[in-house]
CSV table of C-alpha atoms and ligand atoms in Angstrom, one decimal:
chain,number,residue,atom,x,y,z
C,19,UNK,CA,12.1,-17.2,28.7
C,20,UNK,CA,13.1,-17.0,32.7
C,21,UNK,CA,10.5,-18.2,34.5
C,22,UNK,CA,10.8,-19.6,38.0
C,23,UNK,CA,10.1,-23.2,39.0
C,24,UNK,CA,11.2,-26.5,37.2
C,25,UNK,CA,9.5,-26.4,33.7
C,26,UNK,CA,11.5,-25.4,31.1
C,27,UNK,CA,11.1,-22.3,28.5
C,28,UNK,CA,9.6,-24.8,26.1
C,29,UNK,CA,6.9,-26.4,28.5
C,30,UNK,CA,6.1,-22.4,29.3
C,31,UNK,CA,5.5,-21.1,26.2
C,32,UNK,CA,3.3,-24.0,24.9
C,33,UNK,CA,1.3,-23.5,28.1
C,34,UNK,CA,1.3,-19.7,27.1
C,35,UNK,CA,0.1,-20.9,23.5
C,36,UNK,CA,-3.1,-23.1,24.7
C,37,UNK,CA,-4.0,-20.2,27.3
C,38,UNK,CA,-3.7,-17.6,24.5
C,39,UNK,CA,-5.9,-20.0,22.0
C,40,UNK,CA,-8.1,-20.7,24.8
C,41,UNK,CA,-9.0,-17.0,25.5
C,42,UNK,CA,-9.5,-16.5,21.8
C,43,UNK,CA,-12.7,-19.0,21.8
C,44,UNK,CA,-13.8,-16.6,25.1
C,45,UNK,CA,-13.1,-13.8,23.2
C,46,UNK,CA,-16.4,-12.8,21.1
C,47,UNK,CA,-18.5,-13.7,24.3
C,48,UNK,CA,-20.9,-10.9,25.1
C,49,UNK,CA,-20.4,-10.8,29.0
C,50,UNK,CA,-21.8,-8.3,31.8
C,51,UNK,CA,-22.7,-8.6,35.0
C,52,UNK,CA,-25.6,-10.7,34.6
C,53,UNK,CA,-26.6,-12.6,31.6
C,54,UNK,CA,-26.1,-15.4,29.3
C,55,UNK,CA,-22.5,-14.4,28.5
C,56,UNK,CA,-21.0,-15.0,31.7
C,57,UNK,CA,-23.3,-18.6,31.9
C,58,UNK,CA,-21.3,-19.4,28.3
C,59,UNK,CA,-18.1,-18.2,30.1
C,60,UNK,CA,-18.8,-20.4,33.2
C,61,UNK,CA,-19.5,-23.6,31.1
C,62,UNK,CA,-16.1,-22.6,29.0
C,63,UNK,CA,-14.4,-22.8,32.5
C,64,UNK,CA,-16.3,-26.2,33.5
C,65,UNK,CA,-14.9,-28.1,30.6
C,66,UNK,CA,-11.8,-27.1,32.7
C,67,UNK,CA,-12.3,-27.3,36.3
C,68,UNK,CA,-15.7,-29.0,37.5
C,69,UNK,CA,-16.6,-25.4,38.7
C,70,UNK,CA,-20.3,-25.0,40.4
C,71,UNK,CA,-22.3,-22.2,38.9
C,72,UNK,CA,-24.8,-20.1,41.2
C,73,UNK,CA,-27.1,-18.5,40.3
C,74,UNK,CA,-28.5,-15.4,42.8
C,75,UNK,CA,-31.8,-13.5,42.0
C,76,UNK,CA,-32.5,-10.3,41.1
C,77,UNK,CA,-33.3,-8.0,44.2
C,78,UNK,CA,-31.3,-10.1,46.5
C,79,UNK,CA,-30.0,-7.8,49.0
C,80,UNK,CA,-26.3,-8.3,49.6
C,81,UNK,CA,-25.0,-5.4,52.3
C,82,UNK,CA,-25.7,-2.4,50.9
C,83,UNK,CA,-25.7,-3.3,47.2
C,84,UNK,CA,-28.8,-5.2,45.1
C,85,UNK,CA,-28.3,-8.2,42.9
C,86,UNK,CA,-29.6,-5.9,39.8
C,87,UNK,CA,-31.6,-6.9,36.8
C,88,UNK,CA,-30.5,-9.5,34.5
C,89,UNK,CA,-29.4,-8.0,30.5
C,90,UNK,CA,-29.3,-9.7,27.7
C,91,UNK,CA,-28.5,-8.3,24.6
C,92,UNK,CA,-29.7,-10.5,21.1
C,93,UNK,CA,-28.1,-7.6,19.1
C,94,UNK,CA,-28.1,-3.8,18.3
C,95,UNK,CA,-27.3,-1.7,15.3
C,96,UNK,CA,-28.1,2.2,14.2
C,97,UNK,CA,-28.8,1.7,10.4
C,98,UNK,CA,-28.7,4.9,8.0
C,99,UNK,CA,-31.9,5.3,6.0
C,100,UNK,CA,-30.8,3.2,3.0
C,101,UNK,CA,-31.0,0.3,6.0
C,102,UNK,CA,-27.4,-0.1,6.4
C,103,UNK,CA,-25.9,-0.9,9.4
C,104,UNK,CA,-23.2,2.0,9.8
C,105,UNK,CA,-22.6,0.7,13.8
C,106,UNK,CA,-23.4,-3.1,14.6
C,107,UNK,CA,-23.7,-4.9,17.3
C,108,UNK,CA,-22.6,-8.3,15.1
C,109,UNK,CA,-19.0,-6.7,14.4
C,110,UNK,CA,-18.2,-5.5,18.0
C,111,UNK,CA,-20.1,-6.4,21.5
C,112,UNK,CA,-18.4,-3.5,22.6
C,113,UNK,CA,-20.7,-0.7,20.1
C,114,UNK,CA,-23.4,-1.0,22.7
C,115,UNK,CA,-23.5,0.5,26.2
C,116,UNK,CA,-23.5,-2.7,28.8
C,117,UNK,CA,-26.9,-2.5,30.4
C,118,UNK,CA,-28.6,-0.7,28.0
C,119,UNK,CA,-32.3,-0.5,27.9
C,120,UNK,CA,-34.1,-1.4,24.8
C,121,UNK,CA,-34.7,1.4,21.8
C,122,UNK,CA,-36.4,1.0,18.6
C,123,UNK,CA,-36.7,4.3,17.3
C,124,UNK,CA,-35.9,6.4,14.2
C,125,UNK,CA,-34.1,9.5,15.3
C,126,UNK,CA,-32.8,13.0,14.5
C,127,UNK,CA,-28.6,12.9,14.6
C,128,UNK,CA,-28.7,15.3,17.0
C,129,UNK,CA,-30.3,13.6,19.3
C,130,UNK,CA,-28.8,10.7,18.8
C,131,UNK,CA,-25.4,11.6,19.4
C,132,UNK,CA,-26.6,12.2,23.0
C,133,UNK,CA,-25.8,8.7,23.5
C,134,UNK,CA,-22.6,8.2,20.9
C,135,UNK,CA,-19.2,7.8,23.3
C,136,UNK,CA,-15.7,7.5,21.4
C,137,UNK,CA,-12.2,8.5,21.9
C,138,UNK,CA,-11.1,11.4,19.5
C,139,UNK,CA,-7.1,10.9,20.4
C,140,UNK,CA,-7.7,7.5,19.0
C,141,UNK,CA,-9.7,7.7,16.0
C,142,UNK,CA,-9.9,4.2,14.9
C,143,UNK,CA,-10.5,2.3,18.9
C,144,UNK,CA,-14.2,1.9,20.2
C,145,UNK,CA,-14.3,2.8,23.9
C,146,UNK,CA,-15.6,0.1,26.2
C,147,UNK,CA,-18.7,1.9,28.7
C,148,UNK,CA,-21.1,0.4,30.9
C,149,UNK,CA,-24.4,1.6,32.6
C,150,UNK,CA,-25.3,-0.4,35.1
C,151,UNK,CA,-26.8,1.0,38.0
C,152,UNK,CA,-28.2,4.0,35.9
C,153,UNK,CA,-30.8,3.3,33.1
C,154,UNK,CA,-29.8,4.6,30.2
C,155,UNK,CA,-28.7,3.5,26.5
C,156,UNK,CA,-25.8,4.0,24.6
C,157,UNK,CA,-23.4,3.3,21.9
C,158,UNK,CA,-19.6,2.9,21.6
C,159,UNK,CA,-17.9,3.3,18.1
C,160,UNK,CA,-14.7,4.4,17.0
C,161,UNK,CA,-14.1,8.2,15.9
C,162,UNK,CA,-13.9,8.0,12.5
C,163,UNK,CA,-16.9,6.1,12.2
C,164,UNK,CA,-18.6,9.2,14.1
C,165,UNK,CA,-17.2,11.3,11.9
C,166,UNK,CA,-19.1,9.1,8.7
C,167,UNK,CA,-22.5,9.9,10.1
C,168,UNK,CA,-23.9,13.1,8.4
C,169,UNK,CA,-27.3,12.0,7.6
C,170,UNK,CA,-30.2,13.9,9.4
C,171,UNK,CA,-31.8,10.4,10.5
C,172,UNK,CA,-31.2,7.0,11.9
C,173,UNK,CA,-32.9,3.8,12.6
C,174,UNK,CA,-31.4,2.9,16.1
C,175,UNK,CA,-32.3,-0.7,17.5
C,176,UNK,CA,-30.8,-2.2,21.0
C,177,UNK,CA,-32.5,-5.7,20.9
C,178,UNK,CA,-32.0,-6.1,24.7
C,179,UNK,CA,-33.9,-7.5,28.3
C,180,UNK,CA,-33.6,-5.9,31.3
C,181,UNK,CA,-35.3,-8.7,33.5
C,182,UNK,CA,-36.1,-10.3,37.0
C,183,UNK,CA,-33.2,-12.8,36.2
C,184,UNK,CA,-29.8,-13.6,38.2
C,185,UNK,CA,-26.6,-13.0,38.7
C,186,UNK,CA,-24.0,-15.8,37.9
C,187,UNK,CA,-20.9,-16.9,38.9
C,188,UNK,CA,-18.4,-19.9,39.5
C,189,UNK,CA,-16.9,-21.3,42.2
C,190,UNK,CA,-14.4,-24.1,42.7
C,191,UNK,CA,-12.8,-25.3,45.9
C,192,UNK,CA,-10.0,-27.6,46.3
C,193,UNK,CA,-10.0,-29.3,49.6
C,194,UNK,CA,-6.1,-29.3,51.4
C,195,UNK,CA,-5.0,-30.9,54.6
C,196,UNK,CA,-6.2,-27.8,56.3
C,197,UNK,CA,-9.5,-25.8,56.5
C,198,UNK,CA,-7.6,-22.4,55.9
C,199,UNK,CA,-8.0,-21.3,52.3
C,200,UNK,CA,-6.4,-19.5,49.6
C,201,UNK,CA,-8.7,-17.3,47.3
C,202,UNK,CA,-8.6,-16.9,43.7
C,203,UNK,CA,-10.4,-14.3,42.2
C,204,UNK,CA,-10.9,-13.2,38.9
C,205,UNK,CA,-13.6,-11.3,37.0
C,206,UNK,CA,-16.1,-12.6,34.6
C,207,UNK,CA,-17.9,-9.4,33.3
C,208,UNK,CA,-15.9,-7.8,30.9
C,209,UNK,CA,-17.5,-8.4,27.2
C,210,UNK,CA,-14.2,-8.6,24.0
C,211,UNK,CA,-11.6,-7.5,26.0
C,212,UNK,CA,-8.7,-9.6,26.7
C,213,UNK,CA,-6.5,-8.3,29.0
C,214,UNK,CA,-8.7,-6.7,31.1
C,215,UNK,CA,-10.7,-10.0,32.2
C,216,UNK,CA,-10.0,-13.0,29.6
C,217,UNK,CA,-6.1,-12.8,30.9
C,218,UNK,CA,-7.2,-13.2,34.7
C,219,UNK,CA,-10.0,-16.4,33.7
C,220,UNK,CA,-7.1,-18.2,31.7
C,221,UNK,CA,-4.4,-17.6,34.4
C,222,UNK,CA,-6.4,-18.5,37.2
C,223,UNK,CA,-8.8,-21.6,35.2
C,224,UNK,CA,-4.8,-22.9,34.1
C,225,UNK,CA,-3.8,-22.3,37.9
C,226,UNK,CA,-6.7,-24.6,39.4
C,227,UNK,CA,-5.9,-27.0,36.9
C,228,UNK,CA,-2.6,-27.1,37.7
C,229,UNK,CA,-2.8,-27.2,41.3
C,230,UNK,CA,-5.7,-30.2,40.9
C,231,UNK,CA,-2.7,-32.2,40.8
C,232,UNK,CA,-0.3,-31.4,43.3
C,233,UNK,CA,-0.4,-32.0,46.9
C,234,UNK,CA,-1.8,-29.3,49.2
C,235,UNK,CA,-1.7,-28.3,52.7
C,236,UNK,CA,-3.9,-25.1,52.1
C,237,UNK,CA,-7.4,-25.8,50.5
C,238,UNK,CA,-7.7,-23.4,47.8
C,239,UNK,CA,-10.9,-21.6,47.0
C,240,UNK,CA,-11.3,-19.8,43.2
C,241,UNK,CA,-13.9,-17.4,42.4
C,242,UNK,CA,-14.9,-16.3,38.8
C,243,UNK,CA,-17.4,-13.6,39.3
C,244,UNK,CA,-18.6,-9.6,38.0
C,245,UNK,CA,-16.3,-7.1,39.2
C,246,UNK,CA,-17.7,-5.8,42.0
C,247,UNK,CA,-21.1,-6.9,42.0
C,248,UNK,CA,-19.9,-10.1,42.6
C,249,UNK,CA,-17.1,-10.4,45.3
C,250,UNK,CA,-20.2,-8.5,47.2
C,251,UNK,CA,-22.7,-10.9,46.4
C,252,UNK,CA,-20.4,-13.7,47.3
C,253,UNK,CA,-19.0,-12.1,50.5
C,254,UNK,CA,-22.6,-11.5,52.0
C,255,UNK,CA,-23.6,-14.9,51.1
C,256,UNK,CA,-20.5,-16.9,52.8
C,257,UNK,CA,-19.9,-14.7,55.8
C,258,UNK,CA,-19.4,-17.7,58.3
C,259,UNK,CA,-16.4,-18.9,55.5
C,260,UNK,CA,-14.6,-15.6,55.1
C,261,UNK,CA,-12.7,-16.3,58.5
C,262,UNK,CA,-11.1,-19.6,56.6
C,263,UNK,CA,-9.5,-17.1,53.8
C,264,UNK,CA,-6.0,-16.6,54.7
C,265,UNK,CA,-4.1,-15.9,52.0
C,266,UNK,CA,-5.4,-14.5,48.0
C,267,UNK,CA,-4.9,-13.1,45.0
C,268,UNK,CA,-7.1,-10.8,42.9
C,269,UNK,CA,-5.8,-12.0,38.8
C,270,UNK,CA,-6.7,-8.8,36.3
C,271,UNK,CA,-4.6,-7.5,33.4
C,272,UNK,CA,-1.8,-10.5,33.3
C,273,UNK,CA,-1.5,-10.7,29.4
C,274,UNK,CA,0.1,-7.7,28.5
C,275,UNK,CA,3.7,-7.4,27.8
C,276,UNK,CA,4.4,-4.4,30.6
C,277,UNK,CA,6.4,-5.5,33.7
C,278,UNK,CA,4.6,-7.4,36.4
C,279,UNK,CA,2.8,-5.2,39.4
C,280,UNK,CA,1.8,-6.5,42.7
C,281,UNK,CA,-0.9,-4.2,44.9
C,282,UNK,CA,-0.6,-5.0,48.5
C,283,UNK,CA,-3.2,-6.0,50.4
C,284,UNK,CA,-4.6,-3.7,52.9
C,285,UNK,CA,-3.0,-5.1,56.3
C,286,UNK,CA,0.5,-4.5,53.6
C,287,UNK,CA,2.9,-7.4,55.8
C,288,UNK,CA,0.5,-10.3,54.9
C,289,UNK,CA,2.6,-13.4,53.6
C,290,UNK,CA,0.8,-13.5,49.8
C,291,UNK,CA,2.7,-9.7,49.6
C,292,UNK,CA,5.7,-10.8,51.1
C,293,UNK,CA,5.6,-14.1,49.0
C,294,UNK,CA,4.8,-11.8,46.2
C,295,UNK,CA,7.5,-9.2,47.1
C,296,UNK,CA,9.9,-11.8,47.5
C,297,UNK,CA,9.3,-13.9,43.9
C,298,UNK,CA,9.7,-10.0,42.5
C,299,UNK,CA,13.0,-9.1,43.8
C,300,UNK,CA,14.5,-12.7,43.1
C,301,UNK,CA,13.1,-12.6,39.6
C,302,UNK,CA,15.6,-10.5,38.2
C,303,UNK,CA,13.3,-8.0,35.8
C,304,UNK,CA,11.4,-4.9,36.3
C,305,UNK,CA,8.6,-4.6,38.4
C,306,UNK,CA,6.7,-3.1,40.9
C,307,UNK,CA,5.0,-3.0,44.3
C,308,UNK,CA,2.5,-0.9,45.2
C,309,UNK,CA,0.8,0.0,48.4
C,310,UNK,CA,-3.0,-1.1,48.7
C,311,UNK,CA,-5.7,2.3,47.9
C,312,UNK,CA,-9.0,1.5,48.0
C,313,UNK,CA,-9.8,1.8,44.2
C,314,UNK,CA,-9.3,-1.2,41.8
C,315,UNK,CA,-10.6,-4.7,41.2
C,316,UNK,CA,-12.4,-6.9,44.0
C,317,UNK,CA,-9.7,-7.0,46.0
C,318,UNK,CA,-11.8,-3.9,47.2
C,319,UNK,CA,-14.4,-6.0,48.9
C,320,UNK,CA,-12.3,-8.6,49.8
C,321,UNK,CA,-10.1,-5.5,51.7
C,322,UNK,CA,-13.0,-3.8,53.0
C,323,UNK,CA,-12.6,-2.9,56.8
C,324,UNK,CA,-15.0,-5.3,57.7
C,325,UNK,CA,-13.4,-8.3,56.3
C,326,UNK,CA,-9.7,-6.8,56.0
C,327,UNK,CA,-8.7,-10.1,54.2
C,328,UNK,CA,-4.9,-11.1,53.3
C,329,UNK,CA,-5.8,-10.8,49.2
C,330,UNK,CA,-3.6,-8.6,47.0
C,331,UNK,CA,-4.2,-8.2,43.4
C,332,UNK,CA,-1.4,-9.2,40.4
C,333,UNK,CA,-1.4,-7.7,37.5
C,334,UNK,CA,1.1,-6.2,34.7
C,335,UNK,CA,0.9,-3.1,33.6
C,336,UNK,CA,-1.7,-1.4,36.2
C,337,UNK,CA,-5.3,-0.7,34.0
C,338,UNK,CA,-5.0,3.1,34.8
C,339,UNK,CA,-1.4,3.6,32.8
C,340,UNK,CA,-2.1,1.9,29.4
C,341,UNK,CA,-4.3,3.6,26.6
C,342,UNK,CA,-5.8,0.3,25.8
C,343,UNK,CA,-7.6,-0.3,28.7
C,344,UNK,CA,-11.5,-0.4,28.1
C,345,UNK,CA,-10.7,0.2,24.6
C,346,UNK,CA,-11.3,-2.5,21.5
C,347,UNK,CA,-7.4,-2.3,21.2
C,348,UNK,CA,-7.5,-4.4,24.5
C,349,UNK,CA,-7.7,-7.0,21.6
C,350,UNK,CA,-5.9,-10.8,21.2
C,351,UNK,CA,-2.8,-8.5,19.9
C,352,UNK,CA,-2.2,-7.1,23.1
C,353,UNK,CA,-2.1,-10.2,25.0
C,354,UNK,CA,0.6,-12.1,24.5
C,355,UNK,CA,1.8,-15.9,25.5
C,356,UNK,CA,4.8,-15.5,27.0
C,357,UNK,CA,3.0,-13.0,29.1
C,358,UNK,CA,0.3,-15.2,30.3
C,359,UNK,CA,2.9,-18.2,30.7
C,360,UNK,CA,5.3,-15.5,32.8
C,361,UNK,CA,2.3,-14.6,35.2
C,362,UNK,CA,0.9,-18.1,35.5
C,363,UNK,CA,4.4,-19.0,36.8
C,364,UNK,CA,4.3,-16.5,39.4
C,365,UNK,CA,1.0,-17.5,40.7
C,366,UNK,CA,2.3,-21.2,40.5
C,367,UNK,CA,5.9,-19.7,42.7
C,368,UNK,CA,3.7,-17.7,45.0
C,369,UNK,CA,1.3,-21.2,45.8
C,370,UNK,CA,4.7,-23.0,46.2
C,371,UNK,CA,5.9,-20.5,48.8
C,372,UNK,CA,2.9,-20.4,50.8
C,373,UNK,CA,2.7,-24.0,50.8
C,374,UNK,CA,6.3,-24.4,51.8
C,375,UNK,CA,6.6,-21.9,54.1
C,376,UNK,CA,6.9,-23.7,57.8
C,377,UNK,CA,9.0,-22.9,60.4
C,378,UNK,CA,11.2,-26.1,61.8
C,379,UNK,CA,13.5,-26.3,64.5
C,380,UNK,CA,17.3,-27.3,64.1
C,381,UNK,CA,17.7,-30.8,66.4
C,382,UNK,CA,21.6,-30.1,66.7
C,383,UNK,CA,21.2,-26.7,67.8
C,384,UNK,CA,24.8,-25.7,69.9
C,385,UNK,CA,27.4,-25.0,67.4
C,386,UNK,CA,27.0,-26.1,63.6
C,387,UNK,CA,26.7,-29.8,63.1
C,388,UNK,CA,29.1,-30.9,60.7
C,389,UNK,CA,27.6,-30.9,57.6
C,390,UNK,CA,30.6,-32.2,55.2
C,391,UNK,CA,30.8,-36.0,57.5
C,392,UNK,CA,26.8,-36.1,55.9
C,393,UNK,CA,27.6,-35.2,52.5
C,394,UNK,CA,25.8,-31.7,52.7
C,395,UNK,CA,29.0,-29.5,52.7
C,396,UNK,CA,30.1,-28.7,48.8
C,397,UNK,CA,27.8,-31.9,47.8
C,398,UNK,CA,24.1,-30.0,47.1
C,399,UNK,CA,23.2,-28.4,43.9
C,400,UNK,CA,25.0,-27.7,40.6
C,401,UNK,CA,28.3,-25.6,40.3
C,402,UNK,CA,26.7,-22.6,40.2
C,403,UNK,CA,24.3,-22.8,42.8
C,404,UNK,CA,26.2,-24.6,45.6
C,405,UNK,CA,27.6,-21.6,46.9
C,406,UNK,CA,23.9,-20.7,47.2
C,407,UNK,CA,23.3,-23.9,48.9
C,408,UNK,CA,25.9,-23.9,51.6
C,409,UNK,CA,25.0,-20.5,52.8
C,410,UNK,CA,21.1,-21.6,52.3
C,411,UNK,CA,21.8,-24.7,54.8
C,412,UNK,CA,23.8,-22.4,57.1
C,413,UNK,CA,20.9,-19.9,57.1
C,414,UNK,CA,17.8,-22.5,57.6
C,415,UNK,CA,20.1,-24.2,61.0
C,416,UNK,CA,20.9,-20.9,62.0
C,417,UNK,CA,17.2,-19.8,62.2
C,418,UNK,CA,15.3,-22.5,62.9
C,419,UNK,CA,14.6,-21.9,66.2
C,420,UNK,CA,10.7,-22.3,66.0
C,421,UNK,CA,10.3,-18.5,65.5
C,422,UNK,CA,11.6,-18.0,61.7
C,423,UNK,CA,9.4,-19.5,58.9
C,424,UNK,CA,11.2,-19.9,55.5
C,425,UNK,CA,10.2,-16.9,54.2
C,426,UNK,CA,11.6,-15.2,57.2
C,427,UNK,CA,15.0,-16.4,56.6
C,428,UNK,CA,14.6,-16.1,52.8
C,429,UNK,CA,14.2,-11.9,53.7
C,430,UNK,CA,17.1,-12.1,55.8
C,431,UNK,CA,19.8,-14.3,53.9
C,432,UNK,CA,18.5,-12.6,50.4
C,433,UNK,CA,18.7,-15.7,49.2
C,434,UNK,CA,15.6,-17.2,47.1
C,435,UNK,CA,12.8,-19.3,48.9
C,436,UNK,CA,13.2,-22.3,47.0
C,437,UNK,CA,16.7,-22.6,47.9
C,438,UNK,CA,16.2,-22.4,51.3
C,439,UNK,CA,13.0,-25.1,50.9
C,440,UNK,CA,15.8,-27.0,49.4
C,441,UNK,CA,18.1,-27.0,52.4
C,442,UNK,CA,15.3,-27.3,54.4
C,443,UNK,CA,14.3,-30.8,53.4
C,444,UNK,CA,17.9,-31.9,52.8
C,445,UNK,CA,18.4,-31.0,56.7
C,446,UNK,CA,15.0,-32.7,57.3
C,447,UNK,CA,16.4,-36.2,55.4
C,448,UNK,CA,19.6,-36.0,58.0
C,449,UNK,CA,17.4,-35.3,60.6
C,450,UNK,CA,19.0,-32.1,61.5
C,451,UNK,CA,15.8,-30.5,61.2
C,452,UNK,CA,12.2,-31.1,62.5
C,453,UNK,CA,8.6,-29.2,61.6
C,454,UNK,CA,8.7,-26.6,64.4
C,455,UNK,CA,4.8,-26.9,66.5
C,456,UNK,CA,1.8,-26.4,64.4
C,457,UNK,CA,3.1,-28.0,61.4
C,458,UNK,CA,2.8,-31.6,63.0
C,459,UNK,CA,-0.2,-32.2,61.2
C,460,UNK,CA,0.0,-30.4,58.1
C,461,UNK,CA,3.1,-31.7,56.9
F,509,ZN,ZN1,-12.4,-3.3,33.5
């Protein structure tokens, strides 16, 4: 496996393993937007990262949205009139309608089909469908299992609350040198589903662990909260913060084996997408980059006009352009390790980049110092990259006037950040190269 940075395939794929096991324990969860699942979730996280769990009540106004109810399903089944369970809650969280009020009632087929959603084009996958700002009741089962119900009556049970409760989520902060932040945000809502919410709480959980060890000029700010609901709820309650945010990441669908996808953020030049951008085209493999559209995951909120936050959202293949999606085939199948390990790496790249991106100033600035009477010249790097090198230490003199950062010159030379970051502190050891102003303090 190519991944970037210094671990090697090995180190990856085991990583990729424990986050694959790991999401396998969250997997028969029973999340939603409120409830006792995403409280087990949290906890799951906290043996992790010491993450703080809130808890908001119910009728909270946040903008124009209200902290809803709080479910809680104990289980559902429709039971043919022999009192066997032809659709049950036990084998599936997803055969019930997230949010659905409570029934007890013995019904004609007729009308219960009213509330019966599959997919015919794929007979044997139960749909994923929620109901949360609408009362209602449902139930989710595959086609074929439709297609087994010919009785004229059914026993149909939802053993659910719909209560004055809470809505729950984690937070974690990791203080830097600086006050500016870096958010990570993924959702917690999703019930059995992997890729579409597990993938994005291993990758980020593994990326705060990770980065609880290394040094950090940002302070870094994670969010595990309900799609939607949540980055609301937690934007209207830390309104005097949201100016600290500088740089994030919105982590949803990073399991699957499809090529990587970044979604810009709305201001589109912000340095997460041209960190992003950059890790992309260096990386060697298929991907894409997509302009931000107001439809998607939190990053939404956190792009609303009003906040208009640097946070772009990484995924793989985007959620609208693989038949899995919201389906029980978004299973522990279609997540794979190598996948997860792939896109932890990235986030891990695109933390290095932002952390190393300064802009210095070259101390020997009329004509080129001479770099071989130091060692520099054809003495850096391996065989194969000290071409690389040379033209990376050339590059990082030539524009370090105090108005290029790194990643500026990395778009320019086409050569890859870390080589440059390389030069960079190579020229800082020789003193050819100083922190340009504003990085006096943050170095
Ligand atoms: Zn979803």
């Amino acid at each position: 496996m190519s991944v970037p940075g210094t671990k090697s395939g090995e180190d990856w794929l085991q990583i990729g393993e424990e986050m694959h096991r790991w999401i396998a324990e969250l997997f028969p969860i029973c999340r939603s937007i409120t409830g006792n699942g995403v409280r087990e979730t949290l906890r799951l996280i906290q043996k992790r990262i010491p993450l703080t769990i809130q808890e908001v009540s119910s009728g909270t106004k946040v903008f124009d949205w209200t902290v809803p109810l709080e479910w809680n399903i104990r289980d559902a089944f429709i039971k043919n009139l022999r009192g066997e369970r032809v659709v049950d809650f036990r084998k599936s969280n997803l055969h019930v309608v997230s949010y659905s009020r409570p029934v007890n009632q013995r019904m004609s087929l007729a009308e219960l089909k009213e509330h019966l959603y599959t997919l015919p084009d794929r007979p044997d996958w139960i749909p994923y469908r929620t109901s949360y700002y609408k009362e209602s009741w449902g139930f989710c089962l595959s086609h074929n299992q439709l297609l087994q119900l010919v009785d004229k009556e059914y026993d149909v049970c939802i053993n659910a609350s719909l209560t004055e409760g809470h809505l729950t989520y984690g937070e974690y902060c990791l203080p830097g040198h600086m006050q500016d932040e870096v958010l990570i945000s993924a959702h917690v809502c999703h019930p059995s589903l992997c890729n579409d919410n597990l993938s994005g709480i291993a990758v980020a959980t593994f990326l705060a662990q990770w980065l609880g060890s290394q040094p950090r000029r940002y302070s870094y700010r994670f969010l595990f909260i309900p799609g939607t609901i949540g980055s609301i709820t937690w934007l209207s309650r830390n309104q005097q913060q949201v100016a600290r945010i500088k740089q994030g990441l919105v982590l949803t669908g990073v399991g699957d084996a499809g090529p990587c996808t970044y979604k810009k953020s709305r201001r589109g030049d912000a340095e997460i997408d041209r960190a992003m951008a950059h890790l992309f085209k260096h990386s060697g493999k298929t991907h894409s980059i997509i302009d931000f559209i107001p439809y998607g995951y939190d990053e939404r909120q956190y792009c609303s006009p009003g906040f208009n936050l640097a946070v772009g959202c990484f995924s793989r293949t985007p959620h609208s352009q693989y038949p899995e999606y919201h389906t029980s085939a978004d299973n522990l199948n279609f997540v794979t390790s190598q996948s997860l390990a792939e896109s932890l790496s990235y986030c891990q790249a695109a933390v290095d980049i932002l952390e190393e991106n300064k802009t210095y100033l070259n101390q020997n600035p009329h004509c080129e110092p001479q770099l071989g009477k130091r060692g520099l010249y054809r003495a850096i790097g391996g065989q194969a990259g000290e071409k690389s090198m040379e033209m990376a230490l050339l590059w990082v003199l030539n524009l370090s006037d105090g108005r290029h950062s790194l990643l500026d010159i990395a778009e320019r030379s086409n050569l890859p950040f870390q080589t440059l970051a390389q030069a960079a502190s190579a020229l800082m050891v020789h003193s050819l190269l100083a922190l340009g102003p504003g990085h006096e303090l943050s170095s």
